[in-house]
Amino acid sequence: MNGSPPWHTQTRQQALAALSSKHTGLSHEEASKRLIEYGANQITAVDQVSGWRIFFEQFRNILIIILLVATGLSALLGHTIESLAITVIVLFAIILGFVQEYRAEHAMRVLRRMAVPVAKVLRAGAEIEISADEVVPGDIISLRTGDRVPADGRLLEVSNLQVDEASLTGESVPVEKQTTALNNLQSVVADRDNMVYSGTDVTYGRGQALVVATGMKTEFGKISEMLQHVESERTPLQQNLDRVGRILGVTAGAIVLLIVALGLLRGEPLLEMFIFGIALAVAVVPEALPAVVTISLAIGMQRMVRRNALVNHLPTVETLGSTSVICTDKTGTLTRNEMMVRSVWHDGKTVSVTGAGYEPVGKFLEQGKQLELSPGMTQLLRCGVLASDTYLVHNDEWHIKGDPTEGALVAVAAKAGIAKTELDKECPRIGEIPFTSESKRMVTMHQDGETTLLCIKGAPEVVLDMCSTILTEQGEIQLTPDQRQAALGAASKMARGALRVIGLGMKTGADLESVSKDGKDMVFLGLAGMIDPPRPEAAQGIESCRRAGITPVMITGDHPDTAAAIAIELGITQSRDVVTGTDLDAVSDAELADRVAGINVYARVSPEHKLRVVNAWKSNGHIVAMTGDGVNDAPALKRADIGIAMGITGTDVSKEAADMTLMDDNFSSIVSAVEEGRAIFSNIKKYLVYLLSSNIGEIGLLTFAALAGLPLPLTAVQILYVNLATDGLPALALAVDPQEDDLMKLPPRNSRRGLFTAPVTALMLTGGFWSTIANFGLFNWALYSGRDLEQAMTMTFVSLVLIQFLKAYCFRSDHHSVISSPFANKWLNLAVLWEVVLLGVIIYLPVLQVPFSTYALNSADWFAIAVTSFTIVPVLESVKYLIRKGVFNTESEDYEKTKSVSL
């Protein structure tokens, strides 16, 4: 209804009139008309992209284009095996990109699967059950315990109705519903207690609601539409690889043309130079790059699975390594999504209760010392159990069947050895006055031996108002004004600590009628303060994040006081300052971007607010991770650089929208994932530096020879073999290199710095140039020492291969000395050993000497080759020494500066 006031501000009569409906519901004919007018109550796809279009988009990647060209060139040279290998790599890269982008469409299918299959509606005054797809605006829907709400609705009638909206708003406890119109036009979804929303669950009571929105017009549908329109950006790794691909493409073309042109000018045969140029082009293009990157990420992903983090697609592993901000939901992520009694007040004493969630294991402590429960405290716990309808259930884990608040009372009693099943047998219930929003209390009547027992639980002030006496250690005494004020003060203190406070009382030898008449002579037992507690491991995870230079931010739909208390307890913030959704509405995106670094806790926020916070951090250049488990988190999970869903408590929608799922819902698993991400990126960087430094050495050698007017020092086959031997197994071995000890002592890598920082570039260029100089010098010396061209070429060929093997060891770290742990990578040791054996076969096996243009080297040749090759080690070690001294303004230096900055 465009232009009309928000539904939560309209009275029941106004809402019915606005939709031309009535309490008896729509007629069958009118419902059919509206189904045609409004459409089916379904989550529909918007601007759906076909799978074929997504597939062909993958060919726009410059690296893929270069690899396809390299495949053709390899085939022309007759290298069938290499051609097939390149083809497989290309297909692998294309499929990887296709799967990544197709996931957005799959997330929509999951949303549709979550739709409610049936709904109970009033049609022409009679309640019938129809397909949820057929629900239309103006329908009257009936809601009962266990139902999933089929559409957004304005409540008309309620009877103790409570709805679990955690998956939509993040509220940790079921919301008590009422029917009165609200005055605040700007109320967020979580505060609209006269509304119900599609996809939420009724946990208690019953009610009727007028359907005001269906399908894509529901809050659920709006999230779906937002999910489709949020753009997924390319990861830093993808952006860097695209840039490397473009640079290599241009470089390869220019240098190959130069060398071929110089050869033709010297009178070399056209066909020979053409074949040589093709071979050089194939060598320059890093055809193994996608394979090494994929293998690195895949191995990292397997390690992460063992650490309870399931990655949905490979580039996520790398993105995690550069994450600088984690925006985390509270309910179900930092907390257990299980209510727990944390504090009990009785006879002027406050007792702390340990444990977690519904597991009946914990201690009762007074000033840190374990307490022997008094008869009065025991009676308080018994009363809480008797006045509850919820049971503890133990399968693989402890959970409840019923209301979370009652579950907390039953669980705390179980910690004291009071089992509800046994107590119900001992004191069977024979009557009750149910809880209502007006009375704010529940009274139950039990047969206790020869007499009766009334138990009451409810709001502290309501229970106290019904009591005239109090149970103390000395027995039952008159409730004085001071004691009454002390109880109210204790309740207020608990509430300030974000505890939900329940008052408890009793009376023996009475019936329910006496409560209904005056209800002023009950016995006050005390208070129970409960909260959805933080996960025990969450605080450790937060601390680990801070040590790794990652800023944790809480974003929740829960109450500000609750958010502040949990955030302080976990170490996310030291202040009780909380920014609410209403506060966010009052500032522009630009203002939020300026202030976002100083805000650690957000409460009472909507999905739109979560998106704004993520965007504000990203606008400041941060790599943002977003954790969550509810439907409401899905758009922000997709918009974030890395979305992290909860595997146990998370909804299907959040898991499909996320990049990674924590299988144990353990916040600290994120830190493990970050560690793996950093290690993987580090190894990819090692490979790239090794690869490009080797290519520089090869191209430099051939260019120097061409410019000097000397014969080319390598044949086409030798070039291809150098490319295959050095870029193959040794490169793959670097992809699984053990991580460096100081990896998690460094702040996040700045993704805008790219792969090639100053120290990395210095190492890469030095290694390439020294390889050029050393091998060119050896080639010259061999020619002028009386050796023929074939002998000089063989020595240069072997020296080039050995230098590149030694560089593989040196490039295992860009700042640590290779001497500190030279052979720590067993796979690199095996790869080099294998390649050296093959090299020996090529040199000494007569049948291979002709195609490879080699000859059997003597001891003098080997001495010259060894001296030349090993010069690369002290040269690169000297550069690393300068890096450690900060000559190149290194990342390590930047890290040390950043580590002192408070996050």
Tab-separated table of C-alpha atoms in Angstrom, residues 162-534:
chain	number	residue	atom	x	y	z
A	162	GLN	CA	6.013	-15.673	21.081
A	163	VAL	CA	7.977	-15.838	17.812
A	164	ASP	CA	11.618	-16.787	17.241
A	165	GLU	CA	12.962	-14.098	14.908
A	166	ALA	CA	16.663	-14.887	15.394
A	167	SER	CA	17.182	-15.851	11.754
A	168	LEU	CA	15.749	-12.497	10.610
A	169	THR	CA	16.713	-9.960	13.288
A	170	GLY	CA	19.358	-11.676	15.422
A	171	GLU	CA	17.197	-11.432	18.561
A	172	SER	CA	18.497	-14.139	20.898
A	173	VAL	CA	15.191	-14.929	22.643
A	174	PRO	CA	11.662	-15.344	21.234
A	175	VAL	CA	9.789	-12.064	20.893
A	176	GLU	CA	6.577	-11.653	22.883
A	177	LYS	CA	3.883	-10.339	20.535
A	178	GLN	CA	0.974	-7.938	21.110
A	179	THR	CA	-1.654	-6.212	18.951
A	180	THR	CA	-1.483	-2.512	19.903
A	181	ALA	CA	-0.405	-0.031	17.213
A	182	LEU	CA	3.063	1.485	17.660
A	183	ASN	CA	3.753	5.224	17.514
A	184	ASN	CA	7.330	5.147	16.213
A	185	LEU	CA	7.306	5.327	12.402
A	186	GLN	CA	11.038	4.479	12.319
A	187	SER	CA	10.893	1.299	14.437
A	188	VAL	CA	13.247	-1.372	13.129
A	189	VAL	CA	11.924	-4.846	12.388
A	190	ALA	CA	13.157	-6.209	15.728
A	191	ASP	CA	11.021	-3.679	17.665
A	192	ARG	CA	7.764	-4.205	15.740
A	193	ASP	CA	6.159	-6.531	18.246
A	194	ASN	CA	2.715	-6.255	16.637
A	195	MET	CA	3.985	-7.792	13.402
A	196	VAL	CA	5.038	-11.284	12.301
A	197	TYR	CA	7.397	-12.017	9.425
A	198	SER	CA	7.714	-14.679	6.777
A	199	GLY	CA	10.203	-17.446	7.577
A	200	THR	CA	10.157	-16.927	11.369
A	201	ASP	CA	8.897	-19.577	13.810
A	202	VAL	CA	6.160	-19.564	16.454
A	203	THR	CA	7.630	-20.978	19.687
A	204	TYR	CA	4.715	-20.413	22.068
A	205	GLY	CA	1.043	-19.518	22.134
A	206	ARG	CA	-1.224	-18.755	19.239
A	207	GLY	CA	-2.517	-15.825	17.218
A	208	GLN	CA	-4.108	-14.482	14.067
A	209	ALA	CA	-2.542	-12.015	11.645
A	210	LEU	CA	-3.628	-10.022	8.630
A	211	VAL	CA	-1.293	-10.709	5.710
A	212	VAL	CA	0.190	-7.395	4.528
A	213	ALA	CA	3.004	-8.612	2.239
A	214	THR	CA	3.788	-11.761	0.291
A	215	GLY	CA	6.611	-13.058	-1.903
A	216	MET	CA	9.298	-10.544	-2.759
A	217	LYS	CA	7.480	-7.789	-0.819
A	218	THR	CA	8.130	-9.516	2.523
A	219	GLU	CA	11.172	-8.700	4.655
A	220	PHE	CA	12.456	-12.126	3.639
A	221	GLY	CA	11.898	-11.242	-0.029
A	222	LYS	CA	13.662	-7.903	0.342
A	223	ILE	CA	16.718	-9.729	1.685
A	224	SER	CA	16.515	-12.065	-1.304
A	225	GLU	CA	16.478	-9.147	-3.714
A	226	MET	CA	19.339	-7.461	-1.906
A	227	LEU	CA	21.300	-10.714	-2.130
A	228	GLN	CA	20.941	-10.728	-5.909
A	229	HIS	CA	21.863	-7.083	-6.398
A	230	VAL	CA	24.956	-7.161	-4.200
A	231	GLU	CA	28.005	-7.372	-6.445
A	232	SER	CA	30.729	-9.916	-5.732
A	233	GLU	CA	34.108	-8.316	-6.239
A	234	ARG	CA	37.155	-10.172	-7.521
A	235	THR	CA	39.557	-11.295	-4.825
A	236	PRO	CA	42.959	-9.605	-4.447
A	237	LEU	CA	44.617	-12.747	-5.832
A	238	GLN	CA	42.460	-12.699	-8.957
A	239	GLN	CA	43.214	-9.018	-9.509
A	240	ASN	CA	46.953	-9.582	-9.065
A	241	LEU	CA	46.991	-12.574	-11.425
A	242	ASP	CA	45.124	-10.602	-14.076
A	243	ARG	CA	47.733	-7.856	-13.788
A	244	VAL	CA	50.597	-10.362	-13.984
A	245	GLY	CA	48.970	-11.944	-17.036
A	246	ARG	CA	48.720	-8.625	-18.862
A	247	ILE	CA	52.314	-7.668	-18.061
A	248	LEU	CA	53.658	-11.033	-19.151
A	249	GLY	CA	51.649	-10.943	-22.357
A	250	VAL	CA	53.068	-7.592	-23.408
A	251	THR	CA	56.586	-8.461	-22.226
A	252	ALA	CA	56.630	-11.817	-23.990
A	253	GLY	CA	55.511	-10.332	-27.286
A	254	ALA	CA	57.984	-7.443	-27.249
A	255	ILE	CA	61.059	-9.459	-26.253
A	256	VAL	CA	60.346	-12.377	-28.575
A	257	LEU	CA	59.918	-9.994	-31.508
A	258	LEU	CA	63.166	-8.213	-30.578
A	259	ILE	CA	65.235	-11.428	-30.385
A	260	VAL	CA	63.718	-12.863	-33.569
A	261	ALA	CA	64.301	-9.575	-35.398
A	262	LEU	CA	67.957	-9.444	-34.283
A	263	GLY	CA	68.419	-13.031	-35.396
A	264	LEU	CA	66.977	-12.324	-38.836
A	265	LEU	CA	69.183	-9.246	-39.185
A	266	ARG	CA	72.221	-11.469	-38.540
A	267	GLY	CA	71.068	-13.765	-41.347
A	268	GLU	CA	69.598	-16.613	-39.294
A	269	PRO	CA	67.083	-18.796	-41.233
A	270	LEU	CA	63.497	-17.543	-40.978
A	271	LEU	CA	61.996	-20.933	-40.042
A	272	GLU	CA	64.613	-21.540	-37.367
A	273	MET	CA	64.010	-18.122	-35.795
A	274	PHE	CA	60.244	-18.613	-35.976
A	275	ILE	CA	60.485	-21.921	-34.071
A	276	PHE	CA	62.886	-20.345	-31.578
A	277	GLY	CA	60.546	-17.392	-31.041
A	278	ILE	CA	57.623	-19.720	-30.402
A	279	ALA	CA	59.643	-21.731	-27.891
A	280	LEU	CA	60.726	-18.577	-26.081
A	281	ALA	CA	57.145	-17.281	-25.966
A	282	VAL	CA	55.981	-20.547	-24.425
A	283	ALA	CA	58.783	-20.335	-21.842
A	284	VAL	CA	57.966	-16.749	-20.885
A	285	VAL	CA	54.236	-17.367	-20.335
A	286	PRO	CA	53.768	-19.061	-16.930
A	287	GLU	CA	51.467	-21.821	-18.108
A	288	ALA	CA	51.812	-23.592	-14.750
A	289	LEU	CA	50.589	-20.540	-12.836
A	290	PRO	CA	46.902	-21.551	-12.576
A	291	ALA	CA	47.905	-25.108	-11.654
A	292	VAL	CA	50.257	-23.985	-8.893
A	293	VAL	CA	47.743	-21.457	-7.567
A	294	THR	CA	44.959	-24.039	-7.653
A	295	ILE	CA	47.083	-26.696	-5.976
A	296	SER	CA	48.209	-24.229	-3.307
A	297	LEU	CA	44.653	-23.192	-2.549
A	298	ALA	CA	43.305	-26.739	-2.695
A	299	ILE	CA	45.917	-28.042	-0.259
A	300	GLY	CA	45.238	-25.111	2.033
A	301	MET	CA	41.523	-25.837	1.796
A	302	GLN	CA	42.111	-29.453	2.826
A	303	ARG	CA	44.134	-28.311	5.824
A	304	MET	CA	41.366	-25.888	6.753
A	305	VAL	CA	38.760	-28.676	6.658
A	306	ARG	CA	40.857	-30.521	9.223
A	307	ARG	CA	40.643	-27.358	11.313
A	308	ASN	CA	36.829	-27.182	10.968
A	309	ALA	CA	36.645	-24.531	8.249
A	310	LEU	CA	34.944	-25.531	5.004
A	311	VAL	CA	35.755	-23.262	2.048
A	312	ASN	CA	33.134	-22.947	-0.678
A	313	HIS	CA	35.579	-21.845	-3.389
A	314	LEU	CA	39.329	-21.711	-3.675
A	315	PRO	CA	40.180	-17.972	-3.881
A	316	THR	CA	38.579	-17.533	-0.445
A	317	VAL	CA	41.647	-19.138	1.125
A	318	GLU	CA	43.885	-16.365	-0.126
A	319	THR	CA	41.420	-13.586	0.730
A	320	LEU	CA	41.316	-14.748	4.340
A	321	GLY	CA	45.033	-14.142	4.587
A	322	SER	CA	44.612	-10.412	3.977
A	323	THR	CA	41.506	-9.939	6.147
A	324	SER	CA	41.890	-6.899	8.379
A	325	VAL	CA	38.354	-6.582	9.834
A	326	ILE	CA	35.896	-9.237	11.012
A	327	CYS	CA	32.320	-8.013	11.394
A	328	THR	CA	30.654	-10.679	13.491
A	329	ASP	CA	27.074	-11.349	14.428
A	330	LYS	CA	26.473	-11.982	18.137
A	331	THR	CA	23.685	-14.524	18.421
A	332	GLY	CA	24.892	-17.993	17.537
A	333	THR	CA	28.330	-16.760	16.523
A	334	LEU	CA	29.949	-15.213	19.578
A	335	THR	CA	27.247	-16.647	21.827
A	336	ARG	CA	25.733	-20.110	22.051
A	337	ASN	CA	22.150	-19.062	21.167
A	338	GLU	CA	21.158	-20.828	24.393
A	339	MET	CA	19.844	-19.039	27.482
A	340	MET	CA	21.699	-19.734	30.727
A	341	VAL	CA	21.133	-18.629	34.325
A	342	ARG	CA	24.290	-16.820	35.278
A	343	SER	CA	23.251	-15.248	38.594
A	344	VAL	CA	20.792	-16.165	41.385
A	345	TRP	CA	19.752	-13.760	44.179
A	346	HIS	CA	18.325	-15.169	47.402
A	347	ASP	CA	18.084	-13.717	50.906
A	348	GLY	CA	20.294	-10.756	50.073
A	349	LYS	CA	23.080	-12.881	48.534
A	350	THR	CA	24.057	-13.103	44.894
A	351	VAL	CA	25.319	-16.479	43.742
A	352	SER	CA	27.165	-16.932	40.434
A	353	VAL	CA	26.486	-19.986	38.289
A	354	THR	CA	29.120	-21.473	35.986
A	355	GLY	CA	28.686	-23.658	32.931
A	356	ALA	CA	27.584	-23.067	29.384
A	357	GLY	CA	24.245	-23.358	27.657
A	358	TYR	CA	21.786	-26.092	28.563
A	359	GLU	CA	24.344	-28.665	29.652
A	360	PRO	CA	23.499	-29.516	33.296
A	361	VAL	CA	27.089	-29.112	34.457
A	362	GLY	CA	28.230	-26.163	36.548
A	363	LYS	CA	28.997	-24.786	40.007
A	364	PHE	CA	27.321	-22.314	42.353
A	365	LEU	CA	29.871	-19.775	43.602
A	366	GLU	CA	29.769	-17.025	46.197
A	367	GLN	CA	32.720	-14.637	45.978
A	368	GLY	CA	34.579	-17.240	43.953
A	369	LYS	CA	34.073	-20.096	46.425
A	370	GLN	CA	31.846	-23.086	45.748
A	371	LEU	CA	28.631	-22.877	47.725
A	372	GLU	CA	26.616	-25.569	49.449
A	373	LEU	CA	23.035	-24.764	48.478
A	374	SER	CA	20.724	-23.783	51.326
A	375	PRO	CA	17.157	-25.118	51.626
A	376	GLY	CA	15.855	-21.728	50.533
A	377	MET	CA	18.044	-21.668	47.399
A	378	THR	CA	16.992	-25.219	46.616
A	379	GLN	CA	13.333	-24.251	46.958
A	380	LEU	CA	13.908	-21.348	44.546
A	381	LEU	CA	15.360	-23.724	41.945
A	382	ARG	CA	12.502	-26.224	42.469
A	383	CYS	CA	9.945	-23.474	41.972
A	384	GLY	CA	11.550	-22.420	38.679
A	385	VAL	CA	11.362	-25.996	37.404
A	386	LEU	CA	7.763	-26.597	38.507
A	387	ALA	CA	6.584	-23.361	36.873
A	388	SER	CA	8.129	-24.347	33.525
A	389	ASP	CA	6.880	-26.510	30.656
A	390	THR	CA	10.286	-27.018	29.033
A	391	TYR	CA	12.396	-30.186	29.167
A	392	LEU	CA	16.090	-30.866	28.701
A	393	VAL	CA	16.844	-33.310	25.894
A	394	HIS	CA	20.150	-35.103	25.401
A	395	ASN	CA	21.085	-36.627	22.064
A	396	ASP	CA	24.605	-35.887	20.889
A	397	GLU	CA	24.356	-32.552	22.708
A	398	TRP	CA	22.125	-30.987	25.324
A	399	HIS	CA	19.222	-28.932	24.025
A	400	ILE	CA	15.679	-28.084	25.065
A	401	LYS	CA	12.163	-28.795	23.982
A	402	GLY	CA	10.240	-25.617	24.677
A	403	ASP	CA	10.929	-22.019	25.664
A	404	PRO	CA	14.578	-20.866	26.063
A	405	THR	CA	13.863	-18.870	29.257
A	406	GLU	CA	12.234	-21.856	30.904
A	407	GLY	CA	15.037	-24.033	29.559
A	408	ALA	CA	17.550	-21.899	31.467
A	409	LEU	CA	15.590	-22.393	34.734
A	410	VAL	CA	15.381	-26.159	34.193
A	411	ALA	CA	19.095	-26.364	33.326
A	412	VAL	CA	20.281	-24.407	36.377
A	413	ALA	CA	18.216	-26.653	38.629
A	414	ALA	CA	19.723	-29.708	36.937
A	415	LYS	CA	23.161	-28.381	37.889
A	416	ALA	CA	22.002	-28.675	41.493
A	417	GLY	CA	20.810	-32.235	40.922
A	418	ILE	CA	17.125	-31.341	40.533
A	419	ALA	CA	15.685	-33.248	37.555
A	420	LYS	CA	12.429	-31.968	36.092
A	421	THR	CA	11.110	-35.424	35.209
A	422	GLU	CA	11.480	-36.591	38.829
A	423	LEU	CA	10.157	-33.351	40.314
A	424	ASP	CA	7.061	-33.437	38.097
A	425	LYS	CA	6.313	-36.927	39.396
A	426	GLU	CA	6.842	-35.793	42.988
A	427	CYS	CA	4.745	-32.640	42.601
A	428	PRO	CA	2.360	-33.151	39.677
A	429	ARG	CA	0.745	-30.047	38.235
A	430	ILE	CA	-3.002	-29.812	38.861
A	431	GLY	CA	-3.699	-26.307	37.570
A	432	GLU	CA	-2.197	-23.111	36.186
A	433	ILE	CA	-2.712	-19.491	35.301
A	434	PRO	CA	-0.808	-19.007	32.011
A	435	PHE	CA	1.575	-16.168	31.328
A	436	THR	CA	0.144	-13.154	29.498
A	437	SER	CA	1.735	-9.910	28.407
A	438	GLU	CA	-0.719	-8.056	30.632
A	439	SER	CA	-0.122	-10.051	33.842
A	440	LYS	CA	3.608	-10.650	33.197
A	441	ARG	CA	3.589	-13.762	35.371
A	442	MET	CA	2.706	-17.449	35.333
A	443	VAL	CA	1.297	-19.367	38.288
A	444	THR	CA	1.194	-23.172	38.538
A	445	MET	CA	-0.514	-25.330	41.156
A	446	HIS	CA	0.943	-28.658	42.276
A	447	GLN	CA	0.029	-31.508	44.575
A	448	ASP	CA	2.789	-31.669	47.181
A	449	GLY	CA	2.051	-34.667	49.361
A	450	GLU	CA	-1.038	-33.896	51.452
A	451	THR	CA	-1.075	-30.203	50.569
A	452	THR	CA	-0.895	-27.950	47.535
A	453	LEU	CA	1.953	-25.772	46.296
A	454	LEU	CA	1.660	-22.654	44.176
A	455	CYS	CA	4.712	-21.585	42.155
A	456	ILE	CA	4.987	-18.220	40.457
A	457	LYS	CA	7.514	-16.839	37.993
A	458	GLY	CA	7.452	-13.524	36.164
A	459	ALA	CA	8.709	-9.945	36.109
A	460	PRO	CA	10.487	-9.192	39.440
A	461	GLU	CA	8.307	-6.197	40.308
A	462	VAL	CA	5.129	-8.192	39.591
A	463	VAL	CA	6.198	-11.166	41.704
A	464	LEU	CA	7.328	-8.907	44.566
A	465	ASP	CA	3.990	-7.085	44.485
A	466	MET	CA	2.243	-10.429	45.062
A	467	CYS	CA	4.430	-11.330	48.075
A	468	SER	CA	4.053	-10.387	51.724
A	469	THR	CA	6.781	-12.625	53.124
A	470	ILE	CA	10.276	-13.730	52.100
A	471	LEU	CA	12.091	-17.033	52.569
A	472	THR	CA	15.429	-16.566	54.367
A	473	GLU	CA	17.980	-18.816	56.005
A	474	GLN	CA	16.022	-18.366	59.263
A	475	GLY	CA	12.785	-19.351	57.571
A	476	GLU	CA	9.786	-17.418	56.297
A	477	ILE	CA	9.614	-13.831	57.643
A	478	GLN	CA	7.714	-10.654	56.863
A	479	LEU	CA	8.908	-8.882	53.677
A	480	THR	CA	10.075	-5.445	54.817
A	481	PRO	CA	10.316	-2.342	52.578
A	482	ASP	CA	14.111	-2.524	52.825
A	483	GLN	CA	14.129	-6.143	51.667
A	484	ARG	CA	11.737	-5.308	48.863
A	485	GLN	CA	14.003	-2.457	47.765
A	486	ALA	CA	17.076	-4.700	48.011
A	487	ALA	CA	15.437	-7.245	45.715
A	488	LEU	CA	14.485	-4.563	43.193
A	489	GLY	CA	18.021	-3.176	43.370
A	490	ALA	CA	19.481	-6.609	42.707
A	491	ALA	CA	17.124	-7.017	39.729
A	492	SER	CA	18.171	-3.626	38.370
A	493	LYS	CA	21.850	-4.487	38.743
A	494	MET	CA	21.352	-7.753	36.859
A	495	ALA	CA	19.462	-5.930	34.104
A	496	ARG	CA	22.301	-3.414	33.728
A	497	GLY	CA	24.571	-6.407	33.176
A	498	ALA	CA	22.331	-7.424	30.246
A	499	LEU	CA	20.730	-10.265	32.189
A	500	ARG	CA	17.080	-11.127	31.697
A	501	VAL	CA	15.668	-11.231	35.240
A	502	ILE	CA	12.929	-13.557	36.461
A	503	GLY	CA	11.306	-13.287	39.918
A	504	LEU	CA	10.228	-16.456	41.717
A	505	GLY	CA	7.757	-17.056	44.556
A	506	MET	CA	5.601	-19.747	46.176
A	507	LYS	CA	2.744	-20.463	48.553
A	508	THR	CA	1.693	-23.682	50.277
A	509	GLY	CA	-1.809	-24.810	51.092
A	510	ALA	CA	-3.512	-22.428	48.655
A	511	ASP	CA	-5.324	-22.670	45.365
A	512	LEU	CA	-5.401	-20.625	42.171
A	513	GLU	CA	-8.584	-18.847	43.176
A	514	SER	CA	-6.794	-17.178	46.075
A	515	VAL	CA	-4.243	-15.789	43.619
A	516	SER	CA	-6.980	-14.461	41.384
A	517	LYS	CA	-8.753	-12.669	44.272
A	518	ASP	CA	-5.964	-10.735	45.949
A	519	GLY	CA	-2.657	-12.489	45.248
A	520	LYS	CA	-0.767	-10.511	47.901
A	521	ASP	CA	0.305	-13.226	50.341
A	522	MET	CA	2.877	-15.207	48.341
A	523	VAL	CA	6.387	-16.002	49.638
A	524	PHE	CA	9.194	-14.315	47.712
A	525	LEU	CA	12.044	-16.741	46.935
A	526	GLY	CA	14.457	-14.628	44.892
A	527	LEU	CA	15.672	-13.796	41.393
A	528	ALA	CA	17.290	-15.614	38.482
A	529	GLY	CA	19.325	-13.619	35.957
A	530	MET	CA	19.950	-15.251	32.601
A	531	ILE	CA	21.725	-14.469	29.360
A	532	ASP	CA	22.685	-16.035	26.058
A	533	PRO	CA	26.317	-16.609	27.142
A	534	PRO	CA	29.439	-16.110	25.050
